[in-house]
Amino acid sequence: MKLGPIAPGPRGDFLLGNLRAFRRDVLGLMLKSAREYGDVVRFRLGPLVVHLLSHPDQVEYVLQSARNYDKATRSSAKISSICGSSLLTSNGEPWKRQRRLMQPSFHRQQIAGMGADMILLTAGMLERWQAAQLRGQAVDIAAEMMRLTYRIVAKTLMGAEGESDSSAIEQAITALLAHTYRRWGKVIDWPAYVPTPGNLRFRRALQVVDQIVYRIIAEHRADRGKRNFLSALLEERDGETGDAFSDSDLRNESITFLLAGHETTANALAWTFYLLSQNPDVEQQLRAELSTELGGRPPTVEDLSRLSFTTMVIQESMRLYPPIWALERRAIADDLIGGFFIPAGSSVVISPYVVHRKEEFWPEAERFDPTRFSRRQRAYIPFGSGQRLCIGSEFAMMEARLILAMVLQAWHLEFLPGDAVTPEPGITLRPKNGLRMRVSPAR
Ligand code: HEM
């Protein structure tokens, strides 16, 4: 047993601890507490003890020590209610096996082959914006990005197309995530089997997702000619037992990738368009790079290595608005971090939103300045770190750069004055009330 002093933290209510303050403004509370109390802050959420860590050394320590810190957490349990046990939520040997099987599908060469679909689907969206422009209507960029990235992940990983499936499943996933986040914020809650209106809506949304996903799996079983991530999983056999993935394993992994692979990138892009609209000099520099490197033709995957400023713009946008704003781990045994006691079974939270705003690593942290990324940066974890590093990071960076380049080549986006944009922390960090922008042809 390791013993040490209890970390400092904001005082809360006798019973609920800091729960009310967390619910009111979790981002503000975490940021303020890290500045006031230091790199290790202790919170109490009802009966739960949670430590917020924000020094990059401590962050690395926790994310690299899978044996001491795992993902058997409350947030994983909540997400499992949607996608069951999968790459995102499992631990130990089952996780290792899944990751080994799936990693090859996400190697750079594999991903490169998906570029053509990303470009095609983006071109379709850009064409549709013409109608909005002619009618003088604003476009909700956040919603458009959500739709586009959903279609991309569904098409590239599972060969899924079709307007009605797309909107049904995308809406259902949004409802599932919102319900899950609401439940995450409650220490005491009705169990999922109690037919509260929220639980009933959750079940209906899950049925919609299940129906479509199981149908896509059946289509892949019937037609072995399909070539994508799902078909690769279908062919996999366990090295020891020779067992194949069951339909319910495939369902869990498919839903996981639909979930993890679209809202994140969509929000990264929405924030990027917002930040560019507020920083016209950066936008100009970005347009100059696109014009020099592409000369007006659409980008290809091969062009991306030359679009260095485009890459930096997305990196800087994910610094200020990391789509995954908090990572949670469970301490398996008692530990000491920064000299403070971390009890076994308690939660440790790492917030990219807080780490990315630490002034000692990010001078003038609130300023949007992509050139910071002309140097290697240490306190930067939008995709996590260690074993559980995002498996889709290459996919996401390729997709985000292609979309950003294509949108800017075709359109100028102007943020409508009077609309306030506030970050809303759900499962991902999104602009509250969307992001309405006026589109006009790029000059
Ligand atoms: C900008 C976009 C994205 C961001 C910011 C992002 C962020 C993250 C982060 C921070 C983690 C680690 C969570 C933790 O350690 O607890 C993660 C894991 C994961 N991400 Fe992403 N992600 C993005 C896009 C994607 C895409 C496009 C896919 C799939 C196509 C994907 C699939 C996954 C999966 C399956 C995991 C779990 C990996 C594991 O535990 O082995 N993500 N992501």
Short mmCIF file of C-alpha atoms and ligand atoms in Angstrom, two decimals:
data_model
loop_
_atom_site.label_atom_id
_atom_site.label_comp_id
_atom_site.label_asym_id
_atom_site.label_seq_id
_atom_site.Cartn_x
_atom_site.Cartn_y
_atom_site.Cartn_z
CA MET A 1 0.00 0.00 0.00
CA LYS A 2 1.31 3.46 -0.92
CA LEU A 3 0.27 6.28 1.34
CA GLY A 4 0.70 9.99 0.87
CA PRO A 5 -1.10 13.26 1.50
CA ILE A 6 -4.52 13.86 -0.01
CA ALA A 7 -4.37 16.11 -3.08
CA PRO A 8 -5.87 19.60 -2.81
CA GLY A 9 -9.13 20.47 -4.54
CA PRO A 10 -12.20 22.68 -4.39
CA ARG A 11 -14.45 22.24 -1.39
CA GLY A 12 -17.87 20.98 -2.25
CA ASP A 13 -21.17 20.21 -0.55
CA PHE A 14 -21.14 17.84 2.37
CA LEU A 15 -23.12 15.16 0.52
CA LEU A 16 -22.67 15.77 -3.19
CA GLY A 17 -19.11 17.09 -3.09
CA ASN A 18 -18.30 18.91 -6.33
CA LEU A 19 -21.08 17.27 -8.33
CA ARG A 20 -23.24 20.37 -8.76
CA ALA A 21 -20.28 22.48 -9.91
CA PHE A 22 -19.28 19.71 -12.33
CA ARG A 23 -22.76 19.66 -13.83
CA ARG A 24 -22.89 23.45 -14.11
CA ASP A 25 -19.63 23.93 -16.00
CA VAL A 26 -17.27 20.99 -16.04
CA LEU A 27 -14.73 22.58 -18.41
CA GLY A 28 -14.55 25.83 -16.46
CA LEU A 29 -14.28 24.00 -13.15
CA MET A 30 -11.47 21.72 -14.32
CA LEU A 31 -9.51 24.56 -15.89
CA LYS A 32 -9.87 26.84 -12.90
CA SER A 33 -9.05 24.08 -10.42
CA ALA A 34 -5.91 23.01 -12.31
CA ARG A 35 -4.73 26.63 -12.25
CA GLU A 36 -5.59 27.10 -8.60
CA TYR A 37 -4.56 23.79 -7.04
CA GLY A 38 -1.87 22.46 -9.37
CA ASP A 39 -1.19 19.35 -11.43
CA VAL A 40 -3.12 16.91 -9.21
CA VAL A 41 -6.59 18.03 -8.13
CA ARG A 42 -8.96 15.97 -6.03
CA PHE A 43 -12.71 16.14 -6.62
CA ARG A 44 -15.52 14.32 -4.89
CA LEU A 45 -18.58 13.49 -6.96
CA GLY A 46 -21.07 12.12 -4.44
CA PRO A 47 -19.40 8.95 -3.18
CA LEU A 48 -16.78 8.92 -5.96
CA VAL A 49 -13.25 10.25 -5.72
CA VAL A 50 -11.79 11.59 -8.96
CA HIS A 51 -8.32 13.05 -9.53
CA LEU A 52 -7.65 15.41 -12.40
CA LEU A 53 -4.08 15.20 -13.70
CA SER A 54 -2.68 17.84 -15.97
CA HIS A 55 1.10 17.63 -16.10
CA PRO A 56 2.28 15.88 -19.29
CA ASP A 57 4.65 13.62 -17.26
CA GLN A 58 1.79 12.38 -15.09
CA VAL A 59 -0.44 12.03 -18.12
CA GLU A 60 2.18 9.88 -19.86
CA TYR A 61 2.70 7.85 -16.70
CA VAL A 62 -0.98 6.94 -16.42
CA LEU A 63 -1.64 6.38 -20.12
CA GLN A 64 1.48 4.22 -20.50
CA SER A 65 0.77 2.07 -17.43
CA ALA A 66 -2.00 -0.19 -18.65
CA ARG A 67 -1.22 -2.61 -15.82
CA ASN A 68 -1.89 0.01 -13.13
CA TYR A 69 -4.60 2.01 -14.86
CA ASP A 70 -7.30 0.42 -16.99
CA LYS A 71 -10.53 1.39 -18.68
CA ALA A 72 -12.89 -0.47 -16.34
CA THR A 73 -14.39 2.94 -15.62
CA ARG A 74 -17.84 4.41 -15.22
CA SER A 75 -17.63 6.13 -18.60
CA SER A 76 -16.62 2.88 -20.32
CA ALA A 77 -19.50 1.07 -18.63
CA LYS A 78 -21.94 3.70 -19.92
CA ILE A 79 -20.56 3.49 -23.45
CA SER A 80 -20.75 -0.31 -23.26
CA SER A 81 -24.51 0.05 -22.91
CA ILE A 82 -24.42 1.11 -26.57
CA CYS A 83 -21.62 -0.90 -28.11
CA GLY A 84 -21.10 -3.77 -25.66
CA SER A 85 -17.60 -5.12 -25.17
CA SER A 86 -15.42 -3.87 -28.00
CA LEU A 87 -12.04 -2.37 -28.79
CA LEU A 88 -13.10 0.89 -27.15
CA THR A 89 -14.34 -0.58 -23.88
CA SER A 90 -12.53 -3.88 -23.20
CA ASN A 91 -9.35 -4.43 -21.18
CA GLY A 92 -6.50 -6.92 -20.75
CA GLU A 93 -6.14 -9.91 -23.07
CA PRO A 94 -9.47 -9.53 -24.96
CA TRP A 95 -8.52 -5.93 -25.79
CA LYS A 96 -5.00 -6.94 -26.88
CA ARG A 97 -6.37 -9.58 -29.22
CA GLN A 98 -8.92 -7.21 -30.76
CA ARG A 99 -6.33 -4.48 -31.27
CA ARG A 100 -3.91 -6.95 -32.91
CA LEU A 101 -6.61 -8.08 -35.31
CA MET A 102 -7.78 -4.59 -36.22
CA GLN A 103 -4.54 -2.66 -36.36
CA PRO A 104 -3.62 -3.78 -39.92
CA SER A 105 -6.86 -2.28 -41.29
CA PHE A 106 -5.69 1.13 -40.05
CA HIS A 107 -2.17 1.16 -41.44
CA ARG A 108 -1.36 4.12 -43.63
CA GLN A 109 -1.45 2.13 -46.89
CA GLN A 110 -4.85 0.64 -46.07
CA ILE A 111 -6.26 4.02 -45.16
CA ALA A 112 -4.90 5.64 -48.32
CA GLY A 113 -7.24 3.43 -50.36
CA MET A 114 -10.21 5.07 -48.62
CA GLY A 115 -9.26 8.56 -49.80
CA ALA A 116 -11.23 8.32 -53.04
CA ASP A 117 -14.51 7.70 -51.18
CA MET A 118 -13.77 10.56 -48.77
CA ILE A 119 -13.24 12.92 -51.71
CA LEU A 120 -16.35 11.74 -53.55
CA LEU A 121 -18.64 12.12 -50.55
CA THR A 122 -17.21 15.55 -49.74
CA ALA A 123 -17.75 16.70 -53.33
CA GLY A 124 -21.42 15.63 -53.04
CA MET A 125 -21.87 17.74 -49.90
CA LEU A 126 -20.24 20.78 -51.48
CA GLU A 127 -22.58 20.58 -54.43
CA ARG A 128 -25.57 20.46 -52.14
CA TRP A 129 -24.46 23.71 -50.51
CA GLN A 130 -25.09 25.46 -53.81
CA ALA A 131 -28.83 25.23 -53.26
CA ALA A 132 -28.52 26.80 -49.81
CA GLN A 133 -26.37 29.57 -51.20
CA LEU A 134 -28.87 30.34 -53.98
CA ARG A 135 -31.67 30.56 -51.45
CA GLY A 136 -29.51 32.81 -49.25
CA GLN A 137 -29.81 30.32 -46.38
CA ALA A 138 -27.19 29.74 -43.71
CA VAL A 139 -25.72 26.25 -43.45
CA ASP A 140 -25.31 24.49 -40.10
CA ILE A 141 -21.70 23.49 -40.56
CA ALA A 142 -21.63 21.34 -37.41
CA ALA A 143 -24.59 19.26 -38.65
CA GLU A 144 -23.15 19.03 -42.16
CA MET A 145 -19.82 17.76 -40.84
CA MET A 146 -21.61 15.19 -38.69
CA ARG A 147 -23.55 13.90 -41.70
CA LEU A 148 -20.49 13.80 -43.94
CA THR A 149 -18.15 12.06 -41.48
CA TYR A 150 -20.86 9.52 -40.67
CA ARG A 151 -21.26 8.70 -44.35
CA ILE A 152 -17.51 8.43 -44.79
CA VAL A 153 -17.00 6.03 -41.91
CA ALA A 154 -20.03 3.91 -42.86
CA LYS A 155 -19.00 3.70 -46.52
CA THR A 156 -15.25 3.18 -46.08
CA LEU A 157 -15.40 0.68 -43.19
CA MET A 158 -18.66 -1.14 -43.90
CA GLY A 159 -19.56 -0.36 -47.50
CA ALA A 160 -22.83 1.14 -46.20
CA GLU A 161 -24.61 3.65 -48.41
CA GLY A 162 -28.14 4.90 -48.75
CA GLU A 163 -29.79 8.09 -47.65
CA SER A 164 -32.46 6.65 -45.35
CA ASP A 165 -30.14 4.30 -43.42
CA SER A 166 -27.64 7.11 -42.98
CA SER A 167 -29.98 9.64 -41.48
CA ALA A 168 -31.84 7.06 -39.34
CA ILE A 169 -28.68 5.64 -37.82
CA GLU A 170 -26.96 8.99 -37.42
CA GLN A 171 -29.93 10.43 -35.54
CA ALA A 172 -30.16 7.31 -33.41
CA ILE A 173 -26.45 7.47 -32.53
CA THR A 174 -26.75 11.13 -31.56
CA ALA A 175 -29.67 10.26 -29.26
CA LEU A 176 -27.76 7.34 -27.74
CA LEU A 177 -24.70 9.45 -27.00
CA ALA A 178 -26.74 12.30 -25.52
CA HIS A 179 -28.63 9.91 -23.21
CA THR A 180 -25.39 8.18 -22.22
CA TYR A 181 -23.73 11.48 -21.35
CA ARG A 182 -26.72 12.60 -19.29
CA ARG A 183 -26.54 9.35 -17.33
CA TRP A 184 -22.79 9.70 -16.89
CA GLY A 185 -23.33 12.97 -15.04
CA LYS A 186 -25.66 11.30 -12.53
CA VAL A 187 -24.30 9.45 -9.56
CA ILE A 188 -27.69 8.03 -8.72
CA ASP A 189 -29.82 7.02 -11.65
CA TRP A 190 -32.62 4.67 -12.61
CA PRO A 191 -31.18 1.37 -13.87
CA ALA A 192 -31.42 0.90 -17.65
CA TYR A 193 -34.22 -1.71 -17.33
CA VAL A 194 -36.64 0.74 -15.67
CA PRO A 195 -38.95 2.07 -18.41
CA THR A 196 -38.36 5.81 -17.84
CA PRO A 197 -39.06 7.97 -20.93
CA GLY A 198 -35.29 8.47 -21.39
CA ASN A 199 -34.56 4.74 -21.13
CA LEU A 200 -37.37 3.94 -23.58
CA ARG A 201 -36.02 6.43 -26.12
CA PHE A 202 -32.58 4.89 -25.64
CA ARG A 203 -33.91 1.40 -26.31
CA ARG A 204 -35.76 2.50 -29.44
CA ALA A 205 -32.65 4.24 -30.79
CA LEU A 206 -30.58 1.14 -30.06
CA GLN A 207 -33.09 -1.00 -31.95
CA VAL A 208 -32.75 1.25 -35.00
CA VAL A 209 -28.96 0.95 -34.92
CA ASP A 210 -29.05 -2.82 -34.30
CA GLN A 211 -31.46 -3.48 -37.13
CA ILE A 212 -29.34 -1.66 -39.68
CA VAL A 213 -26.00 -3.00 -38.43
CA TYR A 214 -27.17 -6.63 -38.30
CA ARG A 215 -28.56 -6.27 -41.81
CA ILE A 216 -25.20 -4.97 -43.08
CA ILE A 217 -23.42 -7.89 -41.37
CA ALA A 218 -25.82 -10.36 -43.01
CA GLU A 219 -25.15 -8.77 -46.40
CA HIS A 220 -21.41 -9.22 -45.85
CA ARG A 221 -21.87 -12.87 -44.87
CA ALA A 222 -23.94 -13.45 -48.01
CA ASP A 223 -21.53 -11.69 -50.36
CA ARG A 224 -17.92 -12.63 -49.64
CA GLY A 225 -16.74 -10.41 -52.51
CA LYS A 226 -16.96 -7.23 -50.39
CA ARG A 227 -13.61 -5.72 -49.37
CA ASN A 228 -13.60 -3.43 -46.35
CA PHE A 229 -12.90 -3.35 -42.61
CA LEU A 230 -16.01 -5.41 -41.79
CA SER A 231 -15.25 -8.06 -44.43
CA ALA A 232 -11.69 -8.31 -43.03
CA LEU A 233 -13.10 -8.93 -39.53
CA LEU A 234 -15.39 -11.58 -40.95
CA GLU A 235 -12.42 -13.51 -42.32
CA GLU A 236 -10.43 -13.32 -39.06
CA ARG A 237 -9.90 -16.49 -37.02
CA ASP A 238 -8.52 -16.72 -33.49
CA GLY A 239 -4.90 -17.94 -33.68
CA GLU A 240 -5.48 -20.46 -30.85
CA THR A 241 -9.09 -21.60 -31.05
CA GLY A 242 -9.79 -20.99 -34.74
CA ASP A 243 -13.05 -19.26 -33.74
CA ALA A 244 -14.50 -16.54 -35.95
CA PHE A 245 -16.13 -13.32 -34.70
CA SER A 246 -19.80 -13.96 -33.87
CA ASP A 247 -22.54 -11.70 -35.21
CA SER A 248 -22.79 -10.00 -31.84
CA ASP A 249 -18.99 -9.37 -31.73
CA LEU A 250 -19.23 -7.88 -35.21
CA ARG A 251 -22.20 -5.78 -34.15
CA ASN A 252 -20.26 -4.41 -31.16
CA GLU A 253 -17.20 -3.52 -33.22
CA SER A 254 -19.25 -2.01 -36.07
CA ILE A 255 -21.18 0.24 -33.71
CA THR A 256 -17.95 1.19 -31.94
CA PHE A 257 -16.35 2.34 -35.16
CA LEU A 258 -19.47 4.20 -36.29
CA LEU A 259 -19.56 5.96 -32.90
CA ALA A 260 -15.86 6.64 -32.40
CA GLY A 261 -15.19 7.43 -36.01
CA HIS A 262 -17.58 10.23 -36.87
CA GLU A 263 -18.55 12.72 -34.13
CA THR A 264 -14.92 13.23 -33.21
CA THR A 265 -13.76 14.22 -36.70
CA ALA A 266 -16.96 16.17 -37.34
CA ASN A 267 -16.38 18.32 -34.28
CA ALA A 268 -12.69 18.81 -35.08
CA LEU A 269 -13.76 20.19 -38.46
CA ALA A 270 -16.62 22.33 -37.15
CA TRP A 271 -14.27 24.01 -34.66
CA THR A 272 -11.70 24.50 -37.40
CA PHE A 273 -14.18 26.37 -39.60
CA TYR A 274 -15.24 28.47 -36.63
CA LEU A 275 -11.64 29.37 -35.71
CA LEU A 276 -10.79 30.23 -39.32
CA SER A 277 -13.78 32.57 -39.51
CA GLN A 278 -12.43 34.37 -36.43
CA ASN A 279 -8.83 34.50 -37.71
CA PRO A 280 -8.89 35.78 -41.31
CA ASP A 281 -5.09 36.06 -41.50
CA VAL A 282 -4.75 32.32 -40.77
CA GLU A 283 -7.44 31.56 -43.31
CA GLN A 284 -5.57 33.59 -45.91
CA GLN A 285 -2.35 31.72 -45.25
CA LEU A 286 -4.20 28.44 -45.57
CA ARG A 287 -5.77 29.47 -48.87
CA ALA A 288 -2.34 30.50 -50.13
CA GLU A 289 -0.93 27.04 -49.36
CA LEU A 290 -3.84 25.31 -51.07
CA SER A 291 -3.50 27.49 -54.12
CA THR A 292 0.29 26.97 -54.40
CA GLU A 293 0.20 23.24 -53.79
CA LEU A 294 -2.99 22.31 -55.60
CA GLY A 295 -3.45 25.10 -58.12
CA GLY A 296 -7.23 24.81 -58.00
CA ARG A 297 -7.52 21.05 -58.58
CA PRO A 298 -9.07 18.80 -55.90
CA PRO A 299 -6.59 17.31 -53.41
CA THR A 300 -5.50 13.68 -53.50
CA VAL A 301 -4.07 11.58 -50.69
CA GLU A 302 -0.59 11.97 -52.22
CA ASP A 303 -0.83 15.77 -51.87
CA LEU A 304 -1.36 15.66 -48.12
CA SER A 305 2.30 15.38 -47.12
CA ARG A 306 2.89 18.77 -48.80
CA LEU A 307 -0.05 20.50 -47.07
CA SER A 308 1.90 21.26 -43.91
CA PHE A 309 0.03 24.42 -42.91
CA THR A 310 -3.31 22.64 -43.46
CA THR A 311 -2.11 19.96 -41.03
CA MET A 312 -1.03 22.57 -38.48
CA VAL A 313 -4.41 24.32 -38.67
CA ILE A 314 -6.19 21.11 -37.72
CA GLN A 315 -3.68 20.32 -34.97
CA GLU A 316 -4.10 23.79 -33.46
CA SER A 317 -7.88 23.56 -33.69
CA MET A 318 -7.81 20.22 -31.82
CA ARG A 319 -5.54 21.83 -29.23
CA LEU A 320 -8.13 24.48 -28.38
CA TYR A 321 -11.16 22.25 -28.87
CA PRO A 322 -10.10 18.61 -28.45
CA PRO A 323 -13.09 16.50 -29.56
CA ILE A 324 -12.40 14.03 -26.74
CA TRP A 325 -12.10 16.46 -23.87
CA ALA A 326 -11.63 13.91 -21.06
CA LEU A 327 -10.13 10.44 -20.71
CA GLU A 328 -10.91 8.32 -17.68
CA ARG A 329 -8.88 5.53 -16.09
CA ARG A 330 -9.40 3.40 -12.99
CA ALA A 331 -6.51 3.01 -10.54
CA ILE A 332 -6.14 -0.75 -10.08
CA ALA A 333 -4.00 -0.41 -6.95
CA ASP A 334 -3.14 2.39 -4.52
CA ASP A 335 -0.62 4.75 -6.06
CA LEU A 336 1.20 8.04 -5.55
CA ILE A 337 1.14 10.68 -8.26
CA GLY A 338 2.98 13.95 -7.79
CA GLY A 339 3.40 12.81 -4.17
CA PHE A 340 -0.38 12.55 -3.64
CA PHE A 341 -2.37 9.48 -2.70
CA ILE A 342 -4.52 7.87 -5.43
CA PRO A 343 -6.69 5.17 -3.85
CA ALA A 344 -7.30 1.84 -5.59
CA GLY A 345 -10.61 1.81 -7.45
CA SER A 346 -10.81 5.58 -7.79
CA SER A 347 -10.97 7.43 -11.11
CA VAL A 348 -8.22 9.42 -12.71
CA VAL A 349 -9.26 11.95 -15.32
CA ILE A 350 -7.00 13.46 -17.94
CA SER A 351 -8.48 16.33 -19.85
CA PRO A 352 -6.88 17.26 -23.19
CA TYR A 353 -8.86 20.52 -22.89
CA VAL A 354 -6.98 21.39 -19.70
CA VAL A 355 -3.57 19.98 -20.72
CA HIS A 356 -3.75 21.92 -24.01
CA ARG A 357 -4.24 25.19 -22.14
CA LYS A 358 -1.36 24.93 -19.69
CA GLU A 359 0.44 28.24 -20.04
CA GLU A 360 3.90 26.79 -19.28
CA PHE A 361 3.65 24.64 -22.42
CA TRP A 362 1.35 26.85 -24.47
CA PRO A 363 2.14 30.56 -24.08
CA GLU A 364 -0.93 32.72 -24.81
CA ALA A 365 -2.86 29.48 -24.72
CA GLU A 366 -6.18 30.99 -25.86
CA ARG A 367 -4.64 32.35 -29.07
CA PHE A 368 -5.22 30.34 -32.29
CA ASP A 369 -1.74 30.04 -33.76
CA PRO A 370 -1.13 27.02 -36.02
CA THR A 371 2.59 27.84 -36.37
CA ARG A 372 3.10 26.44 -32.85
CA PHE A 373 3.08 23.08 -34.58
CA SER A 374 6.15 23.85 -36.68
CA ARG A 375 7.90 22.45 -33.58
CA ARG A 376 7.19 19.14 -31.86
CA GLN A 377 4.84 19.69 -28.94
CA ARG A 378 4.81 17.68 -25.77
CA ALA A 379 1.67 18.60 -23.90
CA TYR A 380 -0.58 17.51 -26.77
CA ILE A 381 -2.88 14.49 -26.57
CA PRO A 382 -5.94 14.89 -28.85
CA PHE A 383 -5.70 11.19 -29.76
CA GLY A 384 -4.66 10.01 -26.29
CA SER A 385 -1.37 8.22 -25.79
CA GLY A 386 0.12 4.84 -24.91
CA GLN A 387 -1.49 1.49 -25.69
CA ARG A 388 -4.98 2.93 -26.10
CA LEU A 389 -3.95 5.62 -28.55
CA CYS A 390 -6.74 6.25 -31.05
CA ILE A 391 -6.61 3.54 -33.71
CA GLY A 392 -8.26 5.91 -36.19
CA SER A 393 -5.84 8.84 -35.86
CA GLU A 394 -4.35 8.44 -39.36
CA PHE A 395 -7.80 7.96 -40.81
CA ALA A 396 -9.08 11.08 -39.04
CA MET A 397 -6.14 13.28 -40.02
CA MET A 398 -6.38 12.22 -43.64
CA GLU A 399 -10.12 12.76 -43.72
CA ALA A 400 -10.00 16.13 -41.93
CA ARG A 401 -7.31 17.52 -44.23
CA LEU A 402 -9.07 16.38 -47.40
CA ILE A 403 -12.39 17.87 -46.26
CA LEU A 404 -10.85 21.13 -45.05
CA ALA A 405 -8.95 21.62 -48.32
CA MET A 406 -11.99 20.84 -50.48
CA VAL A 407 -14.39 23.05 -48.54
CA LEU A 408 -12.02 26.02 -48.66
CA GLN A 409 -11.33 25.57 -52.36
CA ALA A 410 -15.04 25.77 -53.13
CA TRP A 411 -16.53 28.04 -50.49
CA HIS A 412 -15.93 30.99 -48.25
CA LEU A 413 -17.62 30.47 -44.87
CA GLU A 414 -18.75 33.42 -42.84
CA PHE A 415 -19.85 33.15 -39.25
CA LEU A 416 -23.16 34.91 -38.65
CA PRO A 417 -22.80 37.84 -36.27
CA GLY A 418 -24.97 37.59 -33.21
CA ASP A 419 -24.67 33.82 -32.87
CA ALA A 420 -22.67 32.94 -29.77
CA VAL A 421 -20.62 29.77 -29.91
CA THR A 422 -19.97 27.92 -26.68
CA PRO A 423 -18.33 24.54 -26.32
CA GLU A 424 -20.75 21.93 -25.03
CA PRO A 425 -19.09 18.95 -23.42
CA GLY A 426 -21.00 15.78 -24.22
CA ILE A 427 -19.27 12.53 -25.09
CA THR A 428 -17.45 14.82 -27.54
CA LEU A 429 -16.88 18.57 -27.38
CA ARG A 430 -19.28 20.22 -29.79
CA PRO A 431 -20.46 23.74 -30.51
CA LYS A 432 -23.65 24.21 -28.51
CA ASN A 433 -26.61 24.94 -30.83
CA GLY A 434 -24.60 24.06 -33.93
CA LEU A 435 -22.59 26.43 -36.09
CA ARG A 436 -24.57 28.46 -38.61
CA MET A 437 -22.48 29.99 -41.38
CA ARG A 438 -23.19 31.80 -44.62
CA VAL A 439 -21.54 30.20 -47.65
CA SER A 440 -20.38 32.11 -50.71
CA PRO A 441 -18.17 30.94 -53.58
CA ALA A 442 -14.45 31.08 -52.74
CA ARG A 443 -12.68 33.96 -54.46
C1 HEM B 1 -10.38 13.87 -34.81
C2 HEM B 1 -10.86 12.66 -34.66
C3 HEM B 1 -10.62 11.75 -33.50
C4 HEM B 1 -10.22 12.04 -32.22
C5 HEM B 1 -9.91 13.40 -31.64
C6 HEM B 1 -10.14 10.79 -31.51
C7 HEM B 1 -9.74 10.66 -30.18
C8 HEM B 1 -9.55 9.46 -29.54
C9 HEM B 1 -8.99 9.33 -28.22
C10 HEM B 1 -8.54 10.47 -27.32
C11 HEM B 1 -8.94 8.00 -27.93
C12 HEM B 1 -8.36 7.36 -26.66
C13 HEM B 1 -9.39 7.25 -25.57
C14 HEM B 1 -8.77 6.77 -24.26
O1 HEM B 1 -7.56 6.61 -24.15
O2 HEM B 1 -9.54 6.56 -23.32
C15 HEM B 1 -9.50 7.28 -29.06
C16 HEM B 1 -9.66 5.91 -29.12
C17 HEM B 1 -10.28 5.27 -30.18
N1 HEM B 1 -10.66 5.83 -31.38
FE1 HEM B 1 -10.46 7.78 -31.91
N2 HEM B 1 -10.51 9.78 -32.34
C18 HEM B 1 -10.79 10.31 -33.57
C19 HEM B 1 -11.17 9.62 -34.70
C20 HEM B 1 -11.37 8.27 -34.78
C21 HEM B 1 -11.74 7.55 -35.97
C22 HEM B 1 -11.91 8.18 -37.35
C23 HEM B 1 -11.90 6.25 -35.61
C24 HEM B 1 -12.28 5.06 -36.45
C25 HEM B 1 -12.39 5.05 -37.73
C26 HEM B 1 -11.63 6.14 -34.19
C27 HEM B 1 -11.70 4.99 -33.45
C28 HEM B 1 -11.22 4.86 -32.15
C29 HEM B 1 -11.23 3.60 -31.42
C30 HEM B 1 -11.79 2.27 -31.90
C31 HEM B 1 -10.61 3.86 -30.19
C32 HEM B 1 -10.31 2.85 -29.08
C33 HEM B 1 -8.92 2.32 -29.30
C34 HEM B 1 -8.42 1.37 -28.24
O3 HEM B 1 -8.76 1.52 -27.06
O4 HEM B 1 -7.64 0.46 -28.60
N3 HEM B 1 -11.30 7.38 -33.72
N4 HEM B 1 -9.86 8.21 -30.03
#
